[in-house]
XYZ file of C-alpha atoms in Angstrom:
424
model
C 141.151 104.122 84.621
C 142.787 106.793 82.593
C 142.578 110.113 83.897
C 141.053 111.551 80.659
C 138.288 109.176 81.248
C 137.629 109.866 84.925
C 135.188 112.781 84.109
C 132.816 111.485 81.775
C 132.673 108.384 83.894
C 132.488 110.297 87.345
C 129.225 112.027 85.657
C 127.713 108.421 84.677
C 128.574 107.394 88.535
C 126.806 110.501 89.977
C 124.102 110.310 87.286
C 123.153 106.635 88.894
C 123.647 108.202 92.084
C 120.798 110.913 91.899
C 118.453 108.050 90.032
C 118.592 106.484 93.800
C 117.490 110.193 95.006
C 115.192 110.175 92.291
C 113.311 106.570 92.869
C 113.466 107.996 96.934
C 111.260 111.005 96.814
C 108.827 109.354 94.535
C 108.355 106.982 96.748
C 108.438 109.286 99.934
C 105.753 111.468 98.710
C 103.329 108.376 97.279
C 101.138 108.911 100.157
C 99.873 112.412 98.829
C 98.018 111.547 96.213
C 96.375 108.052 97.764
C 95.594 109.467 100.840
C 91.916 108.226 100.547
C 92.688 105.139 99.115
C 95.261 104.356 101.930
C 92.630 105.232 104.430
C 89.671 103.487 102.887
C 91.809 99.975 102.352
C 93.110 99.898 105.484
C 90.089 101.218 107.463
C 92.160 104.140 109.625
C 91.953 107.001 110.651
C 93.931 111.231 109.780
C 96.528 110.096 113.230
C 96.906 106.634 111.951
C 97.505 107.337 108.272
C 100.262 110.012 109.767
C 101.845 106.930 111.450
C 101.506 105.098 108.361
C 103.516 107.895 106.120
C 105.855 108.185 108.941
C 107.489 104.625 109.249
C 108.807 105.345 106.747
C 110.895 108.326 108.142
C 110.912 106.567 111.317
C 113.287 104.160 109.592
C 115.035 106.867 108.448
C 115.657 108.838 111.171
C 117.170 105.858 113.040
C 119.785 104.759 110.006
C 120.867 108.481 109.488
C 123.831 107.989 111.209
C 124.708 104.316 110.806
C 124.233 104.988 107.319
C 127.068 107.679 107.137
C 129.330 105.404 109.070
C 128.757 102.733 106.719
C 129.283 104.875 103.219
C 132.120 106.212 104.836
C 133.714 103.001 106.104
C 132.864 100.839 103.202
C 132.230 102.903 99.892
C 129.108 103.784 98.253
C 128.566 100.908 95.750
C 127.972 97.889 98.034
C 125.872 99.222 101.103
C 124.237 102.034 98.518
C 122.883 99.029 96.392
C 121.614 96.899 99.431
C 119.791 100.222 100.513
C 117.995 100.582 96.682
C 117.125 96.928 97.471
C 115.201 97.341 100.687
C 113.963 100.315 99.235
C 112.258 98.461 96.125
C 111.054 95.135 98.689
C 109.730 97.709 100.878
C 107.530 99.639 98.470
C 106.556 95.892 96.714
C 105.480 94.865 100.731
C 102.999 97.745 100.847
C 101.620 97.167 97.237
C 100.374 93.510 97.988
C 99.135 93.710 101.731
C 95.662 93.820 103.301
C 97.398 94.364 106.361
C 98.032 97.916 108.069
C 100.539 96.302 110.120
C 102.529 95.098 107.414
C 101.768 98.229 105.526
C 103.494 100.093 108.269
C 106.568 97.575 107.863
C 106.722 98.162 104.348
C 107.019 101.770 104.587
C 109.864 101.015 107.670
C 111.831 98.824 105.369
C 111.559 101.548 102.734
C 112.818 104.131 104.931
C 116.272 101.985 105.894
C 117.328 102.182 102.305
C 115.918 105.619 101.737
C 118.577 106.693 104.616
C 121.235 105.878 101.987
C 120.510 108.318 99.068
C 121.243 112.036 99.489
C 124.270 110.530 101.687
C 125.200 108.377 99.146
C 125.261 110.873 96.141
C 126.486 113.956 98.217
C 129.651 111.192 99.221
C 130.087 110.035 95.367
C 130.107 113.899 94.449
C 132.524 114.570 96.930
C 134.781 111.764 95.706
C 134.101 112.045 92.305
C 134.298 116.413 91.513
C 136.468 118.978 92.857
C 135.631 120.740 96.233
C 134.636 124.153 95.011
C 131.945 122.977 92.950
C 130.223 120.474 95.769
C 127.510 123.274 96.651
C 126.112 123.641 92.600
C 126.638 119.553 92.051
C 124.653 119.426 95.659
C 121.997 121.898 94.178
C 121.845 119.721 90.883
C 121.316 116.440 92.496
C 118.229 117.762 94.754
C 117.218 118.912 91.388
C 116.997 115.971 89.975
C 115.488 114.274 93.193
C 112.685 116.862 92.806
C 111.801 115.536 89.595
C 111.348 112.460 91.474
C 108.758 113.738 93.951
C 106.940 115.604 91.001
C 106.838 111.988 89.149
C 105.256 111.163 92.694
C 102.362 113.777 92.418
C 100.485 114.562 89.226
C 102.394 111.208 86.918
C 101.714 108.889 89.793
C 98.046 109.838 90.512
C 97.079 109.547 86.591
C 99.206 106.197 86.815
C 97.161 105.000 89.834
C 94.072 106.153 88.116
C 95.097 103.649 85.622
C 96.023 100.493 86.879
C 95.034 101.029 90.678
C 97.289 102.006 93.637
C 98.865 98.708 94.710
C 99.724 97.676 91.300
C 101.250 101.284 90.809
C 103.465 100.470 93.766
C 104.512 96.940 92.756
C 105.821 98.001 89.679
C 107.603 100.832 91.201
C 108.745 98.356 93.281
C 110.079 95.897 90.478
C 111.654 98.823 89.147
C 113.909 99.743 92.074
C 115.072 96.010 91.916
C 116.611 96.540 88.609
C 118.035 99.819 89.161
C 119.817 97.797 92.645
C 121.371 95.438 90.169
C 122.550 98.357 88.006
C 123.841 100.997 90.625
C 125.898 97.170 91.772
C 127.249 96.477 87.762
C 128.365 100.469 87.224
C 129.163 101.888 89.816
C 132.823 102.708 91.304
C 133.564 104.608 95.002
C 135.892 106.417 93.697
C 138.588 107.683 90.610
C 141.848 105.365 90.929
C 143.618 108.459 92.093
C 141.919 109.095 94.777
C 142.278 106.155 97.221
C 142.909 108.338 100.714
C 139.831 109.895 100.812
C 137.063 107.337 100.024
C 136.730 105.905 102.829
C 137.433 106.196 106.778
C 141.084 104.089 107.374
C 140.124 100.885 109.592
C 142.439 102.180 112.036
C 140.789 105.287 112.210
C 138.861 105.558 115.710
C 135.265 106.491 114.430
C 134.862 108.305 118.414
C 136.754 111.360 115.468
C 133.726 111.552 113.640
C 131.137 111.882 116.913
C 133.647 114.401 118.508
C 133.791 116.354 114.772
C 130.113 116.590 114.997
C 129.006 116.742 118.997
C 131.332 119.309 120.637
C 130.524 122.215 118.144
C 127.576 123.798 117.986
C 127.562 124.827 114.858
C 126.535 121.065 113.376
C 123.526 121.094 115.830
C 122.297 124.567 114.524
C 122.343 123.715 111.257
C 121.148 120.603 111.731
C 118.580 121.764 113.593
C 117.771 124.868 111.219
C 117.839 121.760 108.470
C 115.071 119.793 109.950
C 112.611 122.937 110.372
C 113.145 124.283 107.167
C 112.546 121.021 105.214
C 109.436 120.158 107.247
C 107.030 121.830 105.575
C 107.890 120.217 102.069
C 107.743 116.999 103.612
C 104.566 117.520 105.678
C 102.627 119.585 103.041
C 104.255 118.272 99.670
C 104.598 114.183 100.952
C 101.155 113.889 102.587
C 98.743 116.535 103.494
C 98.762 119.076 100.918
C 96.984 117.712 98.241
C 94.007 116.464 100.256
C 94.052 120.165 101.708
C 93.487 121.734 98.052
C 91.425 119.365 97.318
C 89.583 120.133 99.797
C 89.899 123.959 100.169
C 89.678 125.250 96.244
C 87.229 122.401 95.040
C 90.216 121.316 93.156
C 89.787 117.391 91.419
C 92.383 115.211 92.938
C 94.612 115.532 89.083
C 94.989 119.099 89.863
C 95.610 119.236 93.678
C 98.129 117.094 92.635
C 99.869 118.924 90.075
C 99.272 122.100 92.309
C 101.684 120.465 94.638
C 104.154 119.314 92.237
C 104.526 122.915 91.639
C 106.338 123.029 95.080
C 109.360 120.216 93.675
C 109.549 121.829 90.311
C 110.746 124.619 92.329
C 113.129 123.259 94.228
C 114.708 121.651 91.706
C 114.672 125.082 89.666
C 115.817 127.074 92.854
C 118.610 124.038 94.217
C 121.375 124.784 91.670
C 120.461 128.386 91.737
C 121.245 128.921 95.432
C 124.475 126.927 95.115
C 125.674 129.050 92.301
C 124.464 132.110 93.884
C 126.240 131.517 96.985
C 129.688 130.264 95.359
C 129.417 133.910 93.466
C 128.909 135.977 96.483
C 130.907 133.942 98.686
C 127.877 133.902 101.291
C 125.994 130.932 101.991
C 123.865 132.869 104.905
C 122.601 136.079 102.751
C 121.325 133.276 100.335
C 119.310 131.334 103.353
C 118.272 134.187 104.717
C 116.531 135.969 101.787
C 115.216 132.015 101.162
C 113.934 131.318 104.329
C 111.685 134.594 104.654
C 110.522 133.974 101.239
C 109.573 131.229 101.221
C 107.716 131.843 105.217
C 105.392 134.297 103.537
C 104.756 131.791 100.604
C 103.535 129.103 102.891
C 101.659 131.334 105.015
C 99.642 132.799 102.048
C 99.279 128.983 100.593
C 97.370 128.126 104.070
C 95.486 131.093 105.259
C 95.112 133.708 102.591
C 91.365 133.364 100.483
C 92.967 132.409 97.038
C 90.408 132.193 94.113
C 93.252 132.090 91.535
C 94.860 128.684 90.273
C 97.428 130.543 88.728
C 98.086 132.872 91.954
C 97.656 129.425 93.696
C 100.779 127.764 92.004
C 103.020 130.741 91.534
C 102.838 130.631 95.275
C 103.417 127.133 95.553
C 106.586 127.205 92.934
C 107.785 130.329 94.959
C 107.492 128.470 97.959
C 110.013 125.177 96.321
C 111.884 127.786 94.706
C 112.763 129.651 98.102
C 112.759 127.160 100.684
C 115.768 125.424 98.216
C 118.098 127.250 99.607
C 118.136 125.399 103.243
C 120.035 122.771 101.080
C 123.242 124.983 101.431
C 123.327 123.843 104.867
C 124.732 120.211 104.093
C 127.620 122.574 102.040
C 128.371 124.663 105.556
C 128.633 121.179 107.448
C 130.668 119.804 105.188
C 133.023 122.899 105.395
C 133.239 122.694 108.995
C 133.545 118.857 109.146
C 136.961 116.891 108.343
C 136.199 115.630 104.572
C 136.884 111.891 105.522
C 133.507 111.863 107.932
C 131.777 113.953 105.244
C 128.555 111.612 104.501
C 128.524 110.811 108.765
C 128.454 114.722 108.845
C 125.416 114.733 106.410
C 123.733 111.974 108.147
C 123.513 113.925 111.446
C 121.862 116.505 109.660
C 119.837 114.577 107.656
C 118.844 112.494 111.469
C 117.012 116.065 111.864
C 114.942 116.788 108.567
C 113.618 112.781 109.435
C 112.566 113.769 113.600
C 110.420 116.844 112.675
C 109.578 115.104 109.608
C 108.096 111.761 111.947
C 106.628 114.066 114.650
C 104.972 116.205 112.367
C 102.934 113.964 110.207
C 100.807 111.724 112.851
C 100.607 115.671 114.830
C 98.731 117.189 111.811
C 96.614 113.680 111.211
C 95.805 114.081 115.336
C 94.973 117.301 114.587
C 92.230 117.189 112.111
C 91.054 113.921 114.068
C 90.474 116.273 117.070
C 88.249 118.568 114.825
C 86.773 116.193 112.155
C 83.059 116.773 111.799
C 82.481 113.171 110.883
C 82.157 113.333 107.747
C 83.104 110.261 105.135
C 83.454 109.516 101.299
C 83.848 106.449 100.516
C 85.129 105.217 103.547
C 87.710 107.756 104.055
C 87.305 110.573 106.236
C 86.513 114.073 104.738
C 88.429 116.726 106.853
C 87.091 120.672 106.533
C 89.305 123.560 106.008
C 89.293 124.745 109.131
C 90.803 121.578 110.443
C 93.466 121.960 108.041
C 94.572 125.551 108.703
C 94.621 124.628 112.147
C 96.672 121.316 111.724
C 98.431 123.107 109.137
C 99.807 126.197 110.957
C 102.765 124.516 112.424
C 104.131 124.447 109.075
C 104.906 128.491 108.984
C 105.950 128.138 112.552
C 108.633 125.634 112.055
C 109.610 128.211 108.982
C 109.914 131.025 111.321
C 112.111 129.333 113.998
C 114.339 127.966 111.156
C 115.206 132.013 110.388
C 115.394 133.118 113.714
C 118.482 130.202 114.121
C 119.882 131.813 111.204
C 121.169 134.545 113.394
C 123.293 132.247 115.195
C 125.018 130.286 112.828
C 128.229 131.530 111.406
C 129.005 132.050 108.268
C 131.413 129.725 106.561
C 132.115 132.342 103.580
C 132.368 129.003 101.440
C 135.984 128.508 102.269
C 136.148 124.480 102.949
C 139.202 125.259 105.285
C 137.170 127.704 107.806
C 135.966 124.539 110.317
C 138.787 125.514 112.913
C 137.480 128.984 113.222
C 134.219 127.702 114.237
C 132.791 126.536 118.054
């Protein structure tokens, strides 16, 4: 390929690549807005439907790092479009079943290919654009993966409205087969001059990479500080959130819905933001920091403060997306202190934690309210009250809290990719 066309084509490549991040919050977040049909159907309980919503991160958790091992050792295209495939079979499995049991398999098997995505597109955007942009392209894909998970809220519930839950899911499901056979047809690893860095040599001894990531501490801090800070969008934006509003403003289930998709419109306004912003002041810490407390309070006055006001109600909620955005620039700072061949292995460490707290916290808040439901039902499903939910709930600011406090320990990276040796 010609070097003059290397750039439009490297944006068509990363363009497929953040469809695949796209397709994977939709479908992560699905369970938000048919939490009462999920529980109704299958006939389970606030724990079990946690458990439910969680195989799927279960999955995910367990592939983080086999997954960055495998995009590192073999390219993108080939295990990224057997990932969109078990991704699409997985969400089809869950749309025809009666069965919880192969509900919850469903969800697993979604969750293996999910593993793939942001590792996928944050490897094709290091292959594919130069260094010193990596932390606005990173910014702009999670952008465009937010648009996903707001397709997943406010779109999806008027779609399920309108043909039914399962046969929302099957077509998604159909879908993500054809965009597997696409991703296979257009997309290339890497530009033709850029061979040495695609993928880990075979006689490289992949020990490297687990050393690169195990004996500093800076990878588990930020990994760490990762999985706290994204917990609460995953907990309150993927699951329990909407039923919450619902539940605690008198809110129909449209506009809890589009209350919460408030949260991923601001991320995706606030990811490209904080990677500019941080490239410009040559800090990626002041930018988390100011983030991180913001978007604390945000969350804190979403759960506990007595809001009458819809519009108070989603400026919050944007605030909150708009703020918490800027944990993303922690997958920049690992990849600055981690050789570039084992960058996506790198990512998939981190990403292992976002998936743990994600898969604890889930089935905790569904225990939760189980522990304090009243026993009331609607139509099968149970009805939880709001003081359940602030209690089940108040992890959430917690995990924010702790995720600032680390902040203090991790060093700054001052967004020079050659800092790693300066770091323990």
């Amino acid at each position: 390929m010609e070097k003059s066309m290397q750039r439009p084509y490297g944006w068509v490549v990363w363009f497929l690549s953040t469809l695949f991040l796209f397709y994977k919050y939709a479908i992560e977040v699905s369970p938000s807005v048919m939490a009462a049909s999920l529980m109704s159907d299958f006939h389970i309980d606030g724990a079990e439907l946690g458990n439910l919503a969680a195989c799927y991160f279960y999955s995910y958790l367990l592939m983080q790092i086999p997954a960055g091992l495998l995009v590192d050792r073999y390219g993108p295209r080939k295990v990224t479009s057997i990932a969109i495939l078990f991704c699409a079979l997985g969400t089809i499995c869950l749309g025809f079943t009666d069965s919880i049991w192969v509900a919850m398999l469903g969800r697993f098997l979604t969750g293996i290919g999910a593993a793939f995505s942001a590792i996928n597109c944050l490897k094709i955007t290091a292959n594919w654009f130069p260094i010193k942009r990596f932390a606005f392209m990173a910014g702009l894909m999670m952008s465009i993966g937010m648009l996903g998970a707001v397709g997943g809220q406010a779109p999806l519930s008027l779609f399920i409205s309108a043909v039914g839950w399962r046969v929302a899911l099957q077509i998604i499901g159909y879908s993500g087969l054809g965009l597997a056979f696409l991703f296979y047809v257009a997309i290339r690893d890497h530009p033709e001059n850029k061979r040495d860095v695609r993928i880990i040599p075979s006689k490289t001894d992949i020990k490297m990479a687990f050393k690169e990531l195990f004996k500093k501490k800076q990878p588990w801090l930020l990994s760490i500080y990762s999985g706290l800070a994204f917990a609460p969008v995953s907990v309150f934006g993927g699951l329990w959130g909407v039923p919450f509003l619902m539940q605690y403003t008198g809110l129909p289930h449209a506009g809890a819905a589009h209350q919460i998709s408030l949260i991923f419109i601001g991320f995706a306004v606030g990811a490209p933001l904080c990677g500019y912003l941080s490239d410009l002041f040559g800090s990626r810490k002041k930018i988390m920091y100011l983030g991180t407390f913001l978007a604390t309070i945000c969350m804190g006055l979403v759960i506990y403060a007595p809001i009458s006001s819809q519009m108070l109600l989603g400026f919050l909620l944007f605030g909150f997306g708009l703020t918490i955005s800027t944990f993303l620039l922690s997958f920049t700072m690992i990849k600055e202190i981690i050789a570039p061949i084992f960058a996506a292995t790198a990512i998939g460490f981190m990403n292992t934690f976002d998936a743990l707290i994600g898969a604890i916290s889930d089935p905790l808040t569904g225990k939760i309210l189980d522990v304090f439901w009243d026993g009331t039902m609607e139509k099968g499903a149970r009805i939880f009250s709001v003081f359940a939910y602030k209690l089940s709930l108040s992890t959430l600011p917690l995990y924010l809290l702790v995720s600032f406090i680390l902040l203090f320990f991790i060093k700054e990276t001052y967004c020079d990719e050659n800092y790693p040796s300066c770091l323990p």
